[in-house]
Amino acid sequence: MPARSDITYFGAGPAALPTDVLQTASQALVDFQGTGLGIAEHSHRSAIATKILEEAKADLASYLDVPEDYEILFMQAGGTGEFSATIYNLVGAWVTRKQQEAEKAGADEAKVQADLKKQVDEQLKLDYVVTGGWSLKAYQEACRLLGPEHVNLVADARTINDGKFGKIPEESTWQLSQDPAMVYYCDNETVDGVEFPKFPEALAPKADGTGPIVVADMSSNILSRRIPIKNFSLIFFGAQKNLGSTGITVVIVKKSLLPPVCPQPSPTLLRQLGLPIGPIVLSYEIIAKNNSLYNTLSIFDVYIAGLVLKKLLASFPDKVDGQEAVANKKAKLIYEALESQPDAYRIVPAPGNRSRMNICFRVIKVNPPFFCVIQLRQIIGDLIRGIGR
């Protein structure tokens, strides 16, 4: 049987975890800090669980420099669950905003409701930038839940690349809605190897601080580079790529989208407006109110994520900037190796859109030169073992 140190792992996710993190976690699974119980056996409402949760939130906020006007939520259902959660919550926030505007104008209750119904029917839009398989699924979920009449396809990368993903359309071609409930994009497309090189200028906030409500799925490149968090209203990511093990999802959301500033509409009002009502476990309002412990959260998975964050903070005094330098170095070496043999390998995404996390390429010779295969295998193996995660 091979030892763990003998394995070079290429899985896109769940990704390999640091061995020392797994060793610590395995001991905690049997007996956590001398309590006689494993961490998975302790109540998620215990003081032990609360401490683990609070430390993980604090370390994540420190590592990414999350501003104080953002809330960090630990949830379940993965990134796919967030395709739905963002719709339920941000459509609700849009309705609340329109309702507050109408009430400020002095309209009575009946007129407010009539105006809301008219605005929902005529103005409610969710914007999606589709650049790969995951953003396509998010777009399709919005169409399923709300109906295609409420969903705007800002850009479809397949239209500029012979029906395939691999390029991000020029922002000058994007067709953004007027006052959408949100604008969604996937920062890194795992399957298609496409990553946004930076925050899209078309979505940047204006000089007065106003701008679109931007939502980003960062499931596969979170913790790998500095994020201009202030430009986003909401970021979500599954833990299993760069943060920890499968089972928890993290949401970083602006507090202005939560009570008391922005309470969710009542289920009665949503029914009257013909809008879907989301399950309570996907309600950011409920999860935030209960400190991520409304239902039974997997504290063991939060503990693993916390161990990874502590290791990152200890490894990189400059926090995420240090990890970003490592990620850039690894990607540069692999892409250079692929580019050096154009007759053997074809890199899938366009040069300006190449992911640093998921390097997608095709072998275009049935029998590429043996030294090409050995060179690429050695570089990737050395990177994984030597440079780190």
Tab-separated table of C-alpha atoms in Angstrom:
chain	number	residue	atom	x	y	z
A	1	MET	CA	0.000	0.000	0.000
A	2	PRO	CA	1.375	3.452	-0.856
A	3	ALA	CA	2.100	5.966	1.865
A	4	ARG	CA	0.346	9.330	1.792
A	5	SER	CA	3.677	10.977	0.928
A	6	ASP	CA	3.891	8.816	-2.205
A	7	ILE	CA	0.647	10.129	-3.669
A	8	THR	CA	0.476	12.981	-6.178
A	9	TYR	CA	-3.177	13.986	-6.184
A	10	PHE	CA	-4.791	15.750	-9.159
A	11	GLY	CA	-8.414	15.845	-7.998
A	12	ALA	CA	-10.231	19.124	-8.651
A	13	GLY	CA	-12.272	18.658	-5.518
A	14	PRO	CA	-12.491	17.583	-2.849
A	15	ALA	CA	-8.888	18.714	-2.816
A	16	ALA	CA	-6.044	17.248	-0.798
A	17	LEU	CA	-5.756	18.587	2.749
A	18	PRO	CA	-2.478	19.232	4.611
A	19	THR	CA	-1.351	16.030	6.302
A	20	ASP	CA	-0.753	17.704	9.663
A	21	VAL	CA	-4.294	19.108	9.603
A	22	LEU	CA	-5.687	15.622	9.015
A	23	GLN	CA	-3.536	14.154	11.775
A	24	THR	CA	-4.774	16.737	14.279
A	25	ALA	CA	-8.363	16.291	13.131
A	26	SER	CA	-8.167	12.488	13.326
A	27	GLN	CA	-7.127	12.684	16.964
A	28	ALA	CA	-9.891	15.199	17.684
A	29	LEU	CA	-12.395	12.849	16.088
A	30	VAL	CA	-11.574	10.245	18.763
A	31	ASP	CA	-11.003	12.542	21.759
A	32	PHE	CA	-11.273	16.317	21.538
A	33	GLN	CA	-8.947	18.091	23.959
A	34	GLY	CA	-9.224	15.409	26.638
A	35	THR	CA	-13.002	15.580	26.923
A	36	GLY	CA	-13.403	11.856	26.282
A	37	LEU	CA	-15.710	12.599	23.357
A	38	GLY	CA	-14.825	13.123	19.709
A	39	ILE	CA	-15.493	16.518	18.223
A	40	ALA	CA	-18.261	15.133	16.017
A	41	GLU	CA	-20.043	13.934	19.167
A	42	HIS	CA	-20.149	17.287	20.958
A	43	SER	CA	-23.350	19.295	20.663
A	44	HIS	CA	-23.317	21.949	17.967
A	45	ARG	CA	-24.789	24.268	20.618
A	46	SER	CA	-22.074	23.620	23.180
A	47	ALA	CA	-19.482	26.170	24.301
A	48	ILE	CA	-16.856	24.032	22.529
A	49	ALA	CA	-18.689	24.274	19.205
A	50	THR	CA	-19.300	28.001	19.598
A	51	LYS	CA	-15.595	28.618	20.233
A	52	ILE	CA	-14.608	26.612	17.136
A	53	LEU	CA	-17.102	28.525	15.027
A	54	GLU	CA	-16.097	31.959	16.296
A	55	GLU	CA	-12.382	31.250	15.832
A	56	ALA	CA	-12.934	30.052	12.255
A	57	LYS	CA	-14.940	33.181	11.443
A	58	ALA	CA	-12.314	35.445	13.008
A	59	ASP	CA	-9.431	33.716	11.229
A	60	LEU	CA	-11.212	33.853	7.866
A	61	ALA	CA	-11.952	37.552	8.389
A	62	SER	CA	-8.303	38.152	9.274
A	63	TYR	CA	-6.894	36.151	6.359
A	64	LEU	CA	-9.086	37.824	3.734
A	65	ASP	CA	-9.376	41.217	5.479
A	66	VAL	CA	-13.167	41.005	5.589
A	67	PRO	CA	-14.579	44.431	6.596
A	68	GLU	CA	-16.671	44.715	9.750
A	69	ASP	CA	-19.825	45.569	7.818
A	70	TYR	CA	-19.952	42.016	6.429
A	71	GLU	CA	-21.354	38.915	8.110
A	72	ILE	CA	-19.760	35.462	7.771
A	73	LEU	CA	-22.223	32.574	7.703
A	74	PHE	CA	-21.523	28.843	7.780
A	75	MET	CA	-24.207	26.909	5.933
A	76	GLN	CA	-24.847	23.613	4.157
A	77	ALA	CA	-26.042	22.458	0.708
A	78	GLY	CA	-22.836	23.436	-1.106
A	79	GLY	CA	-22.383	25.964	-3.875
A	80	THR	CA	-25.347	24.440	-5.696
A	81	GLY	CA	-27.547	25.224	-2.703
A	82	GLU	CA	-26.330	28.810	-2.895
A	83	PHE	CA	-27.568	29.060	-6.494
A	84	SER	CA	-31.026	28.885	-4.923
A	85	ALA	CA	-30.256	30.706	-1.661
A	86	THR	CA	-28.973	33.811	-3.438
A	87	ILE	CA	-32.170	33.962	-5.487
A	88	TYR	CA	-34.528	33.596	-2.525
A	89	ASN	CA	-32.655	36.081	-0.350
A	90	LEU	CA	-31.770	38.757	-2.879
A	91	VAL	CA	-35.140	38.770	-4.585
A	92	GLY	CA	-36.536	39.241	-1.089
A	93	ALA	CA	-34.117	42.130	-0.478
A	94	TRP	CA	-35.195	43.716	-3.780
A	95	VAL	CA	-38.858	43.474	-2.777
A	96	THR	CA	-38.104	44.982	0.652
A	97	ARG	CA	-36.246	47.872	-0.959
A	98	LYS	CA	-39.121	48.595	-3.338
A	99	GLN	CA	-41.608	48.299	-0.491
A	100	GLN	CA	-39.641	50.748	1.677
A	101	GLU	CA	-39.444	53.230	-1.208
A	102	ALA	CA	-43.216	53.056	-1.704
A	103	GLU	CA	-43.939	53.462	2.000
A	104	LYS	CA	-41.665	56.497	2.214
A	105	ALA	CA	-43.736	58.068	-0.542
A	106	GLY	CA	-46.750	57.829	1.753
A	107	ALA	CA	-48.774	55.259	-0.212
A	108	ASP	CA	-51.367	53.210	1.681
A	109	GLU	CA	-51.012	49.449	2.120
A	110	ALA	CA	-53.257	48.493	-0.794
A	111	LYS	CA	-51.445	50.808	-3.198
A	112	VAL	CA	-48.042	49.607	-1.959
A	113	GLN	CA	-48.996	46.005	-2.706
A	114	ALA	CA	-50.431	46.874	-6.114
A	115	ASP	CA	-47.299	48.834	-7.024
A	116	LEU	CA	-45.079	45.976	-5.822
A	117	LYS	CA	-46.936	43.456	-7.966
A	118	LYS	CA	-46.566	45.708	-10.987
A	119	GLN	CA	-42.843	46.190	-10.368
A	120	VAL	CA	-42.273	42.457	-9.886
A	121	ASP	CA	-44.092	41.679	-13.133
A	122	GLU	CA	-42.383	44.395	-15.169
A	123	GLN	CA	-39.022	45.153	-13.567
A	124	LEU	CA	-37.687	42.244	-11.488
A	125	LYS	CA	-34.525	40.895	-13.103
A	126	LEU	CA	-31.582	38.761	-12.032
A	127	ASP	CA	-28.437	39.104	-14.162
A	128	TYR	CA	-26.093	36.197	-14.951
A	129	VAL	CA	-22.706	36.229	-16.666
A	130	VAL	CA	-22.269	32.699	-18.039
A	131	THR	CA	-18.631	31.739	-18.562
A	132	GLY	CA	-18.621	28.007	-17.795
A	133	GLY	CA	-20.504	25.006	-16.506
A	134	TRP	CA	-21.135	26.309	-12.991
A	135	SER	CA	-22.433	29.731	-13.955
A	136	LEU	CA	-24.624	28.009	-16.541
A	137	LYS	CA	-26.150	25.853	-13.786
A	138	ALA	CA	-26.717	28.940	-11.635
A	139	TYR	CA	-28.474	30.658	-14.547
A	140	GLN	CA	-30.625	27.606	-15.216
A	141	GLU	CA	-31.643	27.410	-11.554
A	142	ALA	CA	-32.762	31.042	-11.642
A	143	CYS	CA	-34.881	30.334	-14.721
A	144	ARG	CA	-36.383	27.297	-12.998
A	145	LEU	CA	-37.270	29.121	-9.774
A	146	LEU	CA	-38.405	32.491	-11.139
A	147	GLY	CA	-39.182	31.903	-14.790
A	148	PRO	CA	-36.972	33.009	-17.705
A	149	GLU	CA	-38.852	36.317	-17.976
A	150	HIS	CA	-37.150	37.431	-14.737
A	151	VAL	CA	-33.639	36.271	-15.693
A	152	ASN	CA	-31.272	38.245	-17.902
A	153	LEU	CA	-28.363	36.552	-19.662
A	154	VAL	CA	-25.747	39.308	-19.501
A	155	ALA	CA	-23.242	37.365	-21.588
A	156	ASP	CA	-22.795	33.793	-22.811
A	157	ALA	CA	-19.159	32.875	-23.434
A	158	ARG	CA	-20.120	30.107	-25.859
A	159	THR	CA	-21.288	32.656	-28.417
A	160	ILE	CA	-17.716	33.865	-28.972
A	161	ASN	CA	-15.960	30.485	-28.851
A	162	ASP	CA	-17.656	28.138	-31.318
A	163	GLY	CA	-20.234	26.962	-28.809
A	164	LYS	CA	-17.675	26.085	-26.144
A	165	PHE	CA	-16.458	27.737	-22.966
A	166	GLY	CA	-12.920	29.069	-22.741
A	167	LYS	CA	-13.164	32.834	-23.132
A	168	ILE	CA	-14.768	35.624	-21.119
A	169	PRO	CA	-16.701	38.004	-23.389
A	170	GLU	CA	-15.481	41.587	-23.514
A	171	GLU	CA	-17.248	43.650	-20.871
A	172	SER	CA	-18.243	46.187	-23.527
A	173	THR	CA	-20.607	43.531	-24.923
A	174	TRP	CA	-22.322	42.754	-21.618
A	175	GLN	CA	-26.047	43.521	-21.483
A	176	LEU	CA	-26.729	44.487	-17.873
A	177	SER	CA	-30.233	45.134	-16.574
A	178	GLN	CA	-31.392	48.364	-15.026
A	179	ASP	CA	-31.483	47.896	-11.224
A	180	PRO	CA	-31.281	44.075	-11.095
A	181	ALA	CA	-31.860	42.226	-7.832
A	182	MET	CA	-28.334	40.873	-8.294
A	183	VAL	CA	-25.575	40.296	-10.843
A	184	TYR	CA	-24.019	36.835	-10.550
A	185	TYR	CA	-20.757	35.493	-11.920
A	186	CYS	CA	-18.458	32.558	-11.131
A	187	ASP	CA	-14.949	33.820	-10.418
A	188	ASN	CA	-13.287	30.528	-11.354
A	189	GLU	CA	-14.904	27.842	-13.497
A	190	THR	CA	-13.512	24.533	-12.251
A	191	VAL	CA	-14.523	22.380	-15.214
A	192	ASP	CA	-13.603	24.812	-17.961
A	193	GLY	CA	-10.382	26.293	-16.536
A	194	VAL	CA	-11.601	29.895	-16.866
A	195	GLU	CA	-10.852	32.491	-14.194
A	196	PHE	CA	-11.632	36.196	-14.126
A	197	PRO	CA	-8.223	37.951	-14.007
A	198	LYS	CA	-9.665	40.709	-11.806
A	199	PHE	CA	-12.936	42.194	-10.618
A	200	PRO	CA	-15.024	43.174	-13.671
A	201	GLU	CA	-14.857	46.922	-14.293
A	202	ALA	CA	-18.433	46.871	-15.606
A	203	LEU	CA	-19.612	45.942	-12.093
A	204	ALA	CA	-17.398	48.316	-10.131
A	205	PRO	CA	-19.108	50.658	-7.656
A	206	LYS	CA	-19.476	54.295	-8.661
A	207	ALA	CA	-17.693	57.213	-7.027
A	208	ASP	CA	-20.657	57.766	-4.697
A	209	GLY	CA	-20.487	54.149	-3.532
A	210	THR	CA	-23.592	52.986	-5.378
A	211	GLY	CA	-23.525	50.119	-7.818
A	212	PRO	CA	-25.035	46.751	-8.625
A	213	ILE	CA	-25.536	44.016	-6.037
A	214	VAL	CA	-22.719	41.717	-7.125
A	215	VAL	CA	-22.711	38.028	-6.169
A	216	ALA	CA	-19.701	35.801	-6.836
A	217	ASP	CA	-19.220	32.058	-6.587
A	218	MET	CA	-15.626	31.586	-5.420
A	219	SER	CA	-15.854	27.902	-4.541
A	220	SER	CA	-12.692	26.894	-6.380
A	221	ASN	CA	-10.355	29.866	-5.954
A	222	ILE	CA	-11.167	31.267	-2.529
A	223	LEU	CA	-8.108	31.914	-0.313
A	224	SER	CA	-5.853	31.953	-3.398
A	225	ARG	CA	-5.738	35.708	-4.015
A	226	ARG	CA	-6.757	39.043	-2.545
A	227	ILE	CA	-10.403	39.941	-3.073
A	228	PRO	CA	-11.805	43.490	-3.252
A	229	ILE	CA	-14.557	42.443	-0.874
A	230	LYS	CA	-16.061	45.931	-0.731
A	231	ASN	CA	-17.034	45.527	-4.402
A	232	PHE	CA	-19.248	42.547	-3.595
A	233	SER	CA	-22.564	42.325	-1.842
A	234	LEU	CA	-22.173	38.575	-1.378
A	235	ILE	CA	-19.512	35.910	-1.895
A	236	PHE	CA	-20.122	32.207	-1.377
A	237	PHE	CA	-17.932	29.146	-1.596
A	238	GLY	CA	-17.940	25.465	-0.740
A	239	ALA	CA	-15.165	24.507	1.662
A	240	GLN	CA	-13.880	21.451	-0.192
A	241	LYS	CA	-11.574	23.117	-2.716
A	242	ASN	CA	-9.218	25.334	-0.688
A	243	LEU	CA	-10.678	25.677	2.800
A	244	GLY	CA	-11.498	22.256	4.198
A	245	SER	CA	-13.654	19.192	3.714
A	246	THR	CA	-16.982	18.674	2.017
A	247	GLY	CA	-19.985	19.513	4.186
A	248	ILE	CA	-20.009	23.252	4.814
A	249	THR	CA	-20.524	26.317	2.665
A	250	VAL	CA	-19.403	29.821	3.606
A	251	VAL	CA	-21.270	33.011	2.779
A	252	ILE	CA	-19.768	36.483	3.215
A	253	VAL	CA	-22.654	38.937	2.969
A	254	LYS	CA	-23.087	42.665	3.493
A	255	LYS	CA	-24.907	43.377	6.736
A	256	SER	CA	-27.017	45.947	4.875
A	257	LEU	CA	-28.780	42.995	3.199
A	258	LEU	CA	-29.779	41.612	6.600
A	259	PRO	CA	-32.093	42.882	9.363
A	260	PRO	CA	-32.562	45.403	10.767
A	261	VAL	CA	-31.676	47.289	7.557
A	262	CYS	CA	-33.265	44.829	5.163
A	263	PRO	CA	-35.667	42.295	6.701
A	264	GLN	CA	-37.051	39.651	4.372
A	265	PRO	CA	-40.645	40.060	3.126
A	266	SER	CA	-43.288	37.947	4.839
A	267	PRO	CA	-44.258	34.651	3.197
A	268	THR	CA	-47.773	36.082	2.773
A	269	LEU	CA	-46.483	39.024	0.738
A	270	LEU	CA	-44.286	36.778	-1.418
A	271	ARG	CA	-47.291	34.573	-2.200
A	272	GLN	CA	-49.353	37.611	-3.139
A	273	LEU	CA	-46.557	38.737	-5.466
A	274	GLY	CA	-46.306	35.293	-7.071
A	275	LEU	CA	-42.714	34.788	-5.869
A	276	PRO	CA	-41.213	31.554	-4.491
A	277	ILE	CA	-40.627	31.116	-0.765
A	278	GLY	CA	-37.271	29.556	0.080
A	279	PRO	CA	-36.651	26.854	2.690
A	280	ILE	CA	-35.766	28.276	6.077
A	281	VAL	CA	-32.313	26.617	6.132
A	282	LEU	CA	-31.350	28.796	3.139
A	283	SER	CA	-32.463	32.047	4.787
A	284	TYR	CA	-29.499	34.326	5.478
A	285	GLU	CA	-31.645	36.245	7.955
A	286	ILE	CA	-32.345	33.109	10.015
A	287	ILE	CA	-28.804	31.737	9.771
A	288	ALA	CA	-27.279	35.081	10.815
A	289	LYS	CA	-29.748	35.517	13.688
A	290	ASN	CA	-28.769	32.079	15.027
A	291	ASN	CA	-25.002	32.451	14.535
A	292	SER	CA	-25.008	29.720	11.846
A	293	LEU	CA	-26.530	27.244	14.316
A	294	TYR	CA	-30.213	27.247	13.393
A	295	ASN	CA	-29.929	23.600	12.390
A	296	THR	CA	-27.234	21.016	13.126
A	297	LEU	CA	-24.082	22.366	11.541
A	298	SER	CA	-21.152	19.998	10.987
A	299	ILE	CA	-18.784	21.368	13.613
A	300	PHE	CA	-16.169	18.785	12.621
A	301	ASP	CA	-15.985	20.319	9.137
A	302	VAL	CA	-15.809	23.815	10.627
A	303	TYR	CA	-12.976	22.575	12.862
A	304	ILE	CA	-11.012	21.300	9.845
A	305	ALA	CA	-11.541	24.616	8.051
A	306	GLY	CA	-10.327	26.405	11.175
A	307	LEU	CA	-7.172	24.287	11.269
A	308	VAL	CA	-6.465	25.093	7.616
A	309	LEU	CA	-6.920	28.824	8.292
A	310	LYS	CA	-4.598	28.707	11.296
A	311	LYS	CA	-1.981	26.931	9.190
A	312	LEU	CA	-2.321	29.542	6.440
A	313	LEU	CA	-2.021	32.431	8.894
A	314	ALA	CA	1.070	30.824	10.432
A	315	SER	CA	2.622	30.081	7.020
A	316	PHE	CA	2.018	33.485	5.442
A	317	PRO	CA	2.698	36.574	7.584
A	318	ASP	CA	1.299	38.658	4.714
A	319	LYS	CA	-1.809	36.449	4.774
A	320	VAL	CA	-3.599	35.909	1.445
A	321	ASP	CA	-0.950	37.843	-0.493
A	322	GLY	CA	1.559	35.116	0.381
A	323	GLN	CA	-0.710	32.347	-0.853
A	324	GLU	CA	-1.431	34.334	-4.005
A	325	ALA	CA	2.285	34.450	-4.817
A	326	VAL	CA	2.489	30.663	-4.409
A	327	ALA	CA	-0.559	30.062	-6.601
A	328	ASN	CA	0.790	32.350	-9.326
A	329	LYS	CA	4.188	30.630	-9.279
A	330	LYS	CA	2.691	27.154	-9.572
A	331	ALA	CA	0.393	28.144	-12.430
A	332	LYS	CA	3.177	29.944	-14.308
A	333	LEU	CA	5.468	26.903	-14.238
A	334	ILE	CA	2.785	24.503	-15.444
A	335	TYR	CA	1.532	26.768	-18.230
A	336	GLU	CA	5.113	27.352	-19.400
A	337	ALA	CA	5.690	23.588	-19.558
A	338	LEU	CA	2.530	23.140	-21.626
A	339	GLU	CA	3.358	26.060	-23.922
A	340	SER	CA	6.841	24.710	-24.561
A	341	GLN	CA	5.342	21.726	-26.405
A	342	PRO	CA	2.539	23.115	-28.612
A	343	ASP	CA	2.554	20.004	-30.788
A	344	ALA	CA	1.740	17.823	-27.781
A	345	TYR	CA	-0.578	19.968	-25.645
A	346	ARG	CA	-3.361	22.476	-26.266
A	347	ILE	CA	-4.384	24.754	-23.403
A	348	VAL	CA	-8.187	25.097	-23.366
A	349	PRO	CA	-8.881	28.650	-22.068
A	350	ALA	CA	-7.688	31.831	-23.734
A	351	PRO	CA	-4.434	33.308	-22.316
A	352	GLY	CA	-6.117	36.196	-20.482
A	353	ASN	CA	-8.687	33.912	-18.852
A	354	ARG	CA	-6.538	31.011	-17.681
A	355	SER	CA	-7.317	29.664	-14.244
A	356	ARG	CA	-4.529	29.395	-11.712
A	357	MET	CA	-6.504	26.690	-9.888
A	358	ASN	CA	-7.713	24.324	-12.605
A	359	ILE	CA	-5.346	24.039	-15.544
A	360	CYS	CA	-7.324	22.531	-18.408
A	361	PHE	CA	-5.447	21.200	-21.438
A	362	ARG	CA	-5.793	18.572	-24.136
A	363	VAL	CA	-3.239	16.044	-25.365
A	364	ILE	CA	-3.356	16.534	-29.138
A	365	LYS	CA	-0.998	13.712	-30.085
A	366	VAL	CA	-1.936	10.096	-29.527
A	367	ASN	CA	1.659	9.455	-28.502
A	368	PRO	CA	3.262	12.700	-27.329
A	369	PRO	CA	7.028	12.648	-26.964
A	370	PHE	CA	7.962	10.694	-23.832
A	371	PHE	CA	10.090	13.513	-22.437
A	372	CYS	CA	7.088	15.883	-22.651
A	373	VAL	CA	4.990	13.641	-20.419
A	374	ILE	CA	7.831	13.119	-17.935
A	375	GLN	CA	8.625	16.853	-17.823
A	376	LEU	CA	5.026	17.830	-17.128
A	377	ARG	CA	4.510	15.076	-14.558
A	378	GLN	CA	7.704	16.006	-12.729
A	379	ILE	CA	6.883	19.723	-12.642
A	380	ILE	CA	3.379	19.161	-11.313
A	381	GLY	CA	4.522	16.587	-8.775
A	382	ASP	CA	7.307	18.808	-7.511
A	383	LEU	CA	4.916	21.751	-7.227
A	384	ILE	CA	2.391	19.810	-5.172
A	385	ARG	CA	4.989	18.341	-2.845
A	386	GLY	CA	7.377	21.264	-2.610
A	387	ILE	CA	5.604	24.580	-2.993
A	388	GLY	CA	2.480	23.733	-1.021
A	389	ARG	CA	-1.257	24.055	-1.436
